[in-house]
mmCIF file of C-alpha atoms in Angstrom:
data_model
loop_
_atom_site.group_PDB
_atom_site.id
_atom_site.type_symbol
_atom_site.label_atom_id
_atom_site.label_comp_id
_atom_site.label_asym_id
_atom_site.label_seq_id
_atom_site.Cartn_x
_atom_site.Cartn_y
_atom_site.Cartn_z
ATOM 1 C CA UNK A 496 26.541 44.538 33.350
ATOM 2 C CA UNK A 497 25.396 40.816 32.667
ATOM 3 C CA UNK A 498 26.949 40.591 28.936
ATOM 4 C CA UNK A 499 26.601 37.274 28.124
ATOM 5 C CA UNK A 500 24.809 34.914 30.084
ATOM 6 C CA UNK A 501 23.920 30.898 29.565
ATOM 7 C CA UNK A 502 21.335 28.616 31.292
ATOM 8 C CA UNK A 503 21.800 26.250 32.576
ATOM 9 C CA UNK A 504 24.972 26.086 34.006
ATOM 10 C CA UNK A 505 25.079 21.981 34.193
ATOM 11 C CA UNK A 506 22.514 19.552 32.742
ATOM 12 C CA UNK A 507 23.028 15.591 32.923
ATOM 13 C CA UNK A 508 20.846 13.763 30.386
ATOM 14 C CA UNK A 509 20.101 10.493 29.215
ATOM 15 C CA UNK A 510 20.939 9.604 25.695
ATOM 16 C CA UNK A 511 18.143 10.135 23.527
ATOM 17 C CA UNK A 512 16.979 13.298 25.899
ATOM 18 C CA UNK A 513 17.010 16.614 24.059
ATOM 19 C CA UNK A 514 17.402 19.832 25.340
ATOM 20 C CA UNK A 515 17.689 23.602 24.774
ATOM 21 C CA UNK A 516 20.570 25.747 25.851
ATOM 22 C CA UNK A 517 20.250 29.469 26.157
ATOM 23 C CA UNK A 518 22.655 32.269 25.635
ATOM 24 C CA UNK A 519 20.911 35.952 25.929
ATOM 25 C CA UNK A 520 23.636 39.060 25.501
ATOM 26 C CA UNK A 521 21.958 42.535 26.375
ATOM 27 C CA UNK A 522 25.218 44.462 24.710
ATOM 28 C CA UNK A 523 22.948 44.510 21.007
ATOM 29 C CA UNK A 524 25.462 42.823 19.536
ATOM 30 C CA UNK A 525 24.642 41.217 15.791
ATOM 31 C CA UNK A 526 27.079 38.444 15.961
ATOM 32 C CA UNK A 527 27.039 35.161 18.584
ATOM 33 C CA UNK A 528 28.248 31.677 18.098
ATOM 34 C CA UNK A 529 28.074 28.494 19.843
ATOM 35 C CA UNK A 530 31.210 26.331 20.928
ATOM 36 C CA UNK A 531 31.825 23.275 22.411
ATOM 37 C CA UNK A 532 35.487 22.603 24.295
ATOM 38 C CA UNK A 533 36.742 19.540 24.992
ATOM 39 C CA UNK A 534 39.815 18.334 26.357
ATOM 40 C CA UNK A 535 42.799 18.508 24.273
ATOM 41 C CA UNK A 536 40.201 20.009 21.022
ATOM 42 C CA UNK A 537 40.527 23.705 21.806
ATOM 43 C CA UNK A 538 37.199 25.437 20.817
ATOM 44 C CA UNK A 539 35.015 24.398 17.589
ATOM 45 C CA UNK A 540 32.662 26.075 16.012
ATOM 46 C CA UNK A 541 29.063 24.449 16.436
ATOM 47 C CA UNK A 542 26.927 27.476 14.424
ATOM 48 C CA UNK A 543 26.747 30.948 14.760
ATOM 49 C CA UNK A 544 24.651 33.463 13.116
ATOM 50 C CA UNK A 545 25.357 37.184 11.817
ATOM 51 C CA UNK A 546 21.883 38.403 12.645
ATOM 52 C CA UNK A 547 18.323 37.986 13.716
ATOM 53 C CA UNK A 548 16.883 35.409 11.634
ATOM 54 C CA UNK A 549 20.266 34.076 10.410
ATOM 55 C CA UNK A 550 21.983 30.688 11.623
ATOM 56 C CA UNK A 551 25.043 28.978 9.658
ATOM 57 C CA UNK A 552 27.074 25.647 10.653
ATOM 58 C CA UNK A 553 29.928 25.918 11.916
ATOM 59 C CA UNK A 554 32.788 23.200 11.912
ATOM 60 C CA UNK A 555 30.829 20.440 13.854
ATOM 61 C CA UNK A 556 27.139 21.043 13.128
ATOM 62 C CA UNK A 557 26.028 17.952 13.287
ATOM 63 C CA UNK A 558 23.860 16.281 16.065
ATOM 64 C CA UNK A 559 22.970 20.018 16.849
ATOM 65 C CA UNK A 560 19.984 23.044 15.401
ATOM 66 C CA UNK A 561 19.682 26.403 16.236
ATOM 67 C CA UNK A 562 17.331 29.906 16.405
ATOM 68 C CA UNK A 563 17.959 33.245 16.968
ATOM 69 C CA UNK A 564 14.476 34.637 16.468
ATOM 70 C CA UNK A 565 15.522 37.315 18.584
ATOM 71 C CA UNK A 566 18.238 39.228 18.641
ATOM 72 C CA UNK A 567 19.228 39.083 22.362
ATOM 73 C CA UNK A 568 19.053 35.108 21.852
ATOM 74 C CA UNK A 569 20.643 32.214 20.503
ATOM 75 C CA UNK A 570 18.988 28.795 21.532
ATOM 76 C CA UNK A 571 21.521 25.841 21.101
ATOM 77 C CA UNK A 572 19.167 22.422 20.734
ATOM 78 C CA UNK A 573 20.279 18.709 20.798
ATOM 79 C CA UNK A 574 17.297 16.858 19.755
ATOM 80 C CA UNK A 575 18.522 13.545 20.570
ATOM 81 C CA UNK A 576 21.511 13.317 23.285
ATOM 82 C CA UNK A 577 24.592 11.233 22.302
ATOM 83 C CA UNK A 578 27.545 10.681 25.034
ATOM 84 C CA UNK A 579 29.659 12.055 22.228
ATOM 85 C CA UNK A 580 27.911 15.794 23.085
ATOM 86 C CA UNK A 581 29.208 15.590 26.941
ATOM 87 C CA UNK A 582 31.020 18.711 26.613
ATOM 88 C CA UNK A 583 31.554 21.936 28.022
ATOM 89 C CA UNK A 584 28.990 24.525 25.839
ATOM 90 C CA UNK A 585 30.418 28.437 25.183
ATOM 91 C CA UNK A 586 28.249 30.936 23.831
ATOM 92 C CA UNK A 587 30.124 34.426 22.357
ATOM 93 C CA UNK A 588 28.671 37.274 20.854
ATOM 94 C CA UNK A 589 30.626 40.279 18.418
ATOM 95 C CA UNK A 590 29.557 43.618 18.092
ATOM 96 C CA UNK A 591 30.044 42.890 13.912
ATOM 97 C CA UNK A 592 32.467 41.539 11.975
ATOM 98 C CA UNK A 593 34.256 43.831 10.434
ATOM 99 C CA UNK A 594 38.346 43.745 11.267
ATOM 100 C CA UNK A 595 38.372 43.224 15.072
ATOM 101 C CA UNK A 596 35.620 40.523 15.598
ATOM 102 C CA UNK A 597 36.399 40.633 19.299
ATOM 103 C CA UNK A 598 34.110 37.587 20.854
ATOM 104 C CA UNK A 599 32.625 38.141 24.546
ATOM 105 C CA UNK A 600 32.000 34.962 26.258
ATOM 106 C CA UNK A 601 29.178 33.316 28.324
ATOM 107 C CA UNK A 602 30.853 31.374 31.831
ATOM 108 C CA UNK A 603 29.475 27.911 29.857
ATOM 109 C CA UNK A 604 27.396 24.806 30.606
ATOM 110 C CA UNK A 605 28.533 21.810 31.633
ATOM 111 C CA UNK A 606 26.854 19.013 29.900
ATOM 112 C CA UNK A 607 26.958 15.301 30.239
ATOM 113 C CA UNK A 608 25.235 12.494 28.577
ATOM 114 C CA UNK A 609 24.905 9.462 30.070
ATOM 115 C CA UNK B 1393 40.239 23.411 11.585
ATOM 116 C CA UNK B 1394 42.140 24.796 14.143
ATOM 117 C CA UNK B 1395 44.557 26.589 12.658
ATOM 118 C CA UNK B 1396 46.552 28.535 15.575
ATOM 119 C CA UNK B 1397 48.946 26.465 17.569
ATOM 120 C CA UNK B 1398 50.474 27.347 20.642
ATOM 121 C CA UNK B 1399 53.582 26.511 22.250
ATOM 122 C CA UNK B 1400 54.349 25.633 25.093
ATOM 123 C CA UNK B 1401 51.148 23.620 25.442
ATOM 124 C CA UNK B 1402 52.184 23.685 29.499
ATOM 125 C CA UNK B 1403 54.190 25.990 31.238
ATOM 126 C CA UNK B 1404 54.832 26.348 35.333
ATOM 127 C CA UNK B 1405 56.633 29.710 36.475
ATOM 128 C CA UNK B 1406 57.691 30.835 40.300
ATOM 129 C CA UNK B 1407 55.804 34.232 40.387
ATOM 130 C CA UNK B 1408 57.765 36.946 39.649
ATOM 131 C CA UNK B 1409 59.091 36.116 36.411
ATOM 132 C CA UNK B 1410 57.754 36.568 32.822
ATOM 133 C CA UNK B 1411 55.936 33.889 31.270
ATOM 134 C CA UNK B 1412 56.696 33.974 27.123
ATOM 135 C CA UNK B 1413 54.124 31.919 25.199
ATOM 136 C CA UNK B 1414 53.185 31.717 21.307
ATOM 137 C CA UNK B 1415 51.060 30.934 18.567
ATOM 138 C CA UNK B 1416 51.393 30.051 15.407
ATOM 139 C CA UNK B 1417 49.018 30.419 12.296
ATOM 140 C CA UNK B 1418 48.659 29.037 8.547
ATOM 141 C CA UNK B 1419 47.180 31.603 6.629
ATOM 142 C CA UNK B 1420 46.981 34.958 5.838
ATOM 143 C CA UNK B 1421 45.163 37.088 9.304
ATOM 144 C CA UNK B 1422 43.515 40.521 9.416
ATOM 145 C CA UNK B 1423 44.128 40.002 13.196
ATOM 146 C CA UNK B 1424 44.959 37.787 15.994
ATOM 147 C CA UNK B 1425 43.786 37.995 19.665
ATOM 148 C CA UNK B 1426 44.894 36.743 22.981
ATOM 149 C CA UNK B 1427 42.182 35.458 25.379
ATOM 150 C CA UNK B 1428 42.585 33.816 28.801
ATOM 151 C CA UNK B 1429 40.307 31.274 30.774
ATOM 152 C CA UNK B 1430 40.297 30.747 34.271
ATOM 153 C CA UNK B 1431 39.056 27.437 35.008
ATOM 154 C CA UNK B 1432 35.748 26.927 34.838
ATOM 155 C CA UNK B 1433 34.952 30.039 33.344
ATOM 156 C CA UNK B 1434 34.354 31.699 29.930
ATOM 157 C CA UNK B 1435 36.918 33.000 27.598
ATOM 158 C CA UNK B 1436 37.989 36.543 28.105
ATOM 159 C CA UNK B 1437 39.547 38.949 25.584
ATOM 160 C CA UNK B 1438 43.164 40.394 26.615
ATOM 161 C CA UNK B 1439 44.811 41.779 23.367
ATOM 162 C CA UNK B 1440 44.742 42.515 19.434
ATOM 163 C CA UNK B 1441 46.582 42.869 17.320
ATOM 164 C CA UNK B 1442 46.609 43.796 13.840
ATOM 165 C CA UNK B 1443 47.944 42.309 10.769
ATOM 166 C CA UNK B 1444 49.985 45.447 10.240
ATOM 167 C CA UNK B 1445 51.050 45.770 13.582
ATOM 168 C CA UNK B 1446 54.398 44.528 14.800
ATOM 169 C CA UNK B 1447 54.295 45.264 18.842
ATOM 170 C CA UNK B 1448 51.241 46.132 21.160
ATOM 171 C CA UNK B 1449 51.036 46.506 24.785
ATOM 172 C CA UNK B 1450 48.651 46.501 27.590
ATOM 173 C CA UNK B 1451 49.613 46.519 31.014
ATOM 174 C CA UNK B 1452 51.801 43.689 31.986
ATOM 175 C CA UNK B 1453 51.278 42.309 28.313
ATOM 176 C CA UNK B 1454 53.139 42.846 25.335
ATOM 177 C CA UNK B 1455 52.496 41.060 22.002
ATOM 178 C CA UNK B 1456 54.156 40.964 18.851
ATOM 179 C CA UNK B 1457 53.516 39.721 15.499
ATOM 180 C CA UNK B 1458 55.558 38.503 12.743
ATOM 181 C CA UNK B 1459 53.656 38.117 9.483
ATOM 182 C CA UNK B 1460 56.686 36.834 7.420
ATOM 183 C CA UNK B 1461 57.017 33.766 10.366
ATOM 184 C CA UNK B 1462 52.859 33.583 10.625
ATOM 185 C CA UNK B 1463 53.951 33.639 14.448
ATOM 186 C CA UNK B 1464 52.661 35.656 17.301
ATOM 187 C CA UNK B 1465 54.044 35.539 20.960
ATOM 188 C CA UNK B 1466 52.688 36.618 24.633
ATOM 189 C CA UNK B 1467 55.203 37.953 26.818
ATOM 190 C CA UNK B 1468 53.370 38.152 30.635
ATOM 191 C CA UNK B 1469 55.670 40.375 32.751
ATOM 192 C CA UNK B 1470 56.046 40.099 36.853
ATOM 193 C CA UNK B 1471 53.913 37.434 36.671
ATOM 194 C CA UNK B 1472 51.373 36.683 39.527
ATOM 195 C CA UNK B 1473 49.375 33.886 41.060
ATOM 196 C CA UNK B 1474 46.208 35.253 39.217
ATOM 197 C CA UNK B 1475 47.546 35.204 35.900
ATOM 198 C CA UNK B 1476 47.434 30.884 36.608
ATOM 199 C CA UNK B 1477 44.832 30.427 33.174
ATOM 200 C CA UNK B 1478 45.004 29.015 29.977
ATOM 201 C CA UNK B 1479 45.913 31.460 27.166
ATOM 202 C CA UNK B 1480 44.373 30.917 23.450
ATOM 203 C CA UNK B 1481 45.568 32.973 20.579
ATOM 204 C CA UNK B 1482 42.646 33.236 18.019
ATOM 205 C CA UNK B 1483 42.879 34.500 14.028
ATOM 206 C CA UNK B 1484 40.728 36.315 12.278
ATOM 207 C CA UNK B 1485 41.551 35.301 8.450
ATOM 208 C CA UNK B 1486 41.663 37.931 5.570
ATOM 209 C CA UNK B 1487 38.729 38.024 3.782
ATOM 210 C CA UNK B 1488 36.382 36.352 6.615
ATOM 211 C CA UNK B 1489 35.434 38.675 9.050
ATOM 212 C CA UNK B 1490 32.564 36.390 10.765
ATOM 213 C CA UNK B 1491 34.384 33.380 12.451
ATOM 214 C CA UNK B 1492 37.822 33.435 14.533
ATOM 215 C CA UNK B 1493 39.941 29.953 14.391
ATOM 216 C CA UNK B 1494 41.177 29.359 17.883
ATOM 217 C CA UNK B 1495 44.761 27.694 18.659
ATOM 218 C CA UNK B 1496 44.250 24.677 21.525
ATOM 219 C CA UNK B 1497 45.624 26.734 24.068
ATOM 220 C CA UNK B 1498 48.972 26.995 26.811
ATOM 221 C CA UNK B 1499 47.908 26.145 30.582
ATOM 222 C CA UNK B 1500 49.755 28.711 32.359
ATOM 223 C CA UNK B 1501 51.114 28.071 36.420
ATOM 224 C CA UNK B 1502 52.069 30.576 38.103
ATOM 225 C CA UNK B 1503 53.460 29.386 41.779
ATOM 226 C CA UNK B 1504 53.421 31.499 45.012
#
């Protein structure tokens, strides 16, 4: 029973360093976002994407690209680290939309950027 | 945006008693949901409840809605030391069934 899971768990980079994060789900589901949460922000939308082969932005995009060329998989990429991106990274997926939307969560990554 | 607020954004309780939290919203919600996160770890879903709902319960939970208000409140009965989380209400807006808009949470203590 994995559900969602993220690698890595913590990264430390350099500004300017880019990186991949991971988030694989084995429950098929069609829907899975990316979050940040920061102290005091709640969670915000970074993308998400309804399907295999679909990304959108979210509420802060930018700084920040995405793939889901799988279903089971939704890469998060910073292409050039800023210290504004230290944050704590979520990953969710949904079964679908539809009128419950019920989001299961990854246990995060804690990023910093020096 | 966030749209859901809660209230209390802090709240410390002797365990035993019930621990009343809420959430309010802007617009008009299909449904809204009650996660918790223990620290350091992922969200995890507790509750929903419908637009068209009034009252739902699960366990030691019980939520309720009011539409007319746009207002939603957790009520945590017989509290214990492992309900110490933070609690987000989330909305799922009419007509947008892709994205949930998450309040900024109530850190819950619950004292031995």
């Amino acid at each position: 029973n994995a559900g969602v899971t993220q690698t890595p768990k913590f990264r430390v980079l350099k500004t300017g360093q880019s990186m991949t994060l991971l988030c694989a789900q084995d429950m098929n589901h069609e829907y899975m976002y990316w979050y940040r949460q920061d102290p005091g922000m709640g969670l915000r939308l970074i993308h998400y994407s309804v399907g295999e082969g679909t990304t959108a932005k979210g509420e802060v995009p930018d700084g920040y690209n995405v793939s889901r060329l799988k279903k089971q998989n939704f890469l998060l990429g910073l292409e050039s680290a800023a210290p504004s991106q230290t944050s704590v990274y979520f990953c969710a997926s949904s079964p679908t939309g539809g009128d419950k939307n019920i989001q299961y969560f990854g246990a995060g990554t804690r990023l910093s950027v020096l | 945006s966030q749209q859901g607020e809660e209230d209390p954004q802090a709240l410390s309780i002797q365990e035993g008693e019930n621990a009343t939290m809420n959430c309010s919203y802007k617009t008009s919600i299909n449904n809204l949901q009650w996660y918790r996160q223990n620290s350091g770890r992922g969200l995890v879903h507790l509750i929903l409840i419908r637009s068209n709902e009034r009252e739902k319960h699960s366990g030691r939970l019980r939520v309720t809605l009011d539409t007319s208000k746009k207002s939603s409140s957790l009520l945590i009965t017989a509290s214990r030391a492992a309900d110490t989380a933070s609690y987000f209400c989330a909305t799922l807006n009419a007509g947008n069934n892709r994205k949930l808009i998450w309040g900024l949470g109530t850190s819950l203590a619950v004292n031995p």
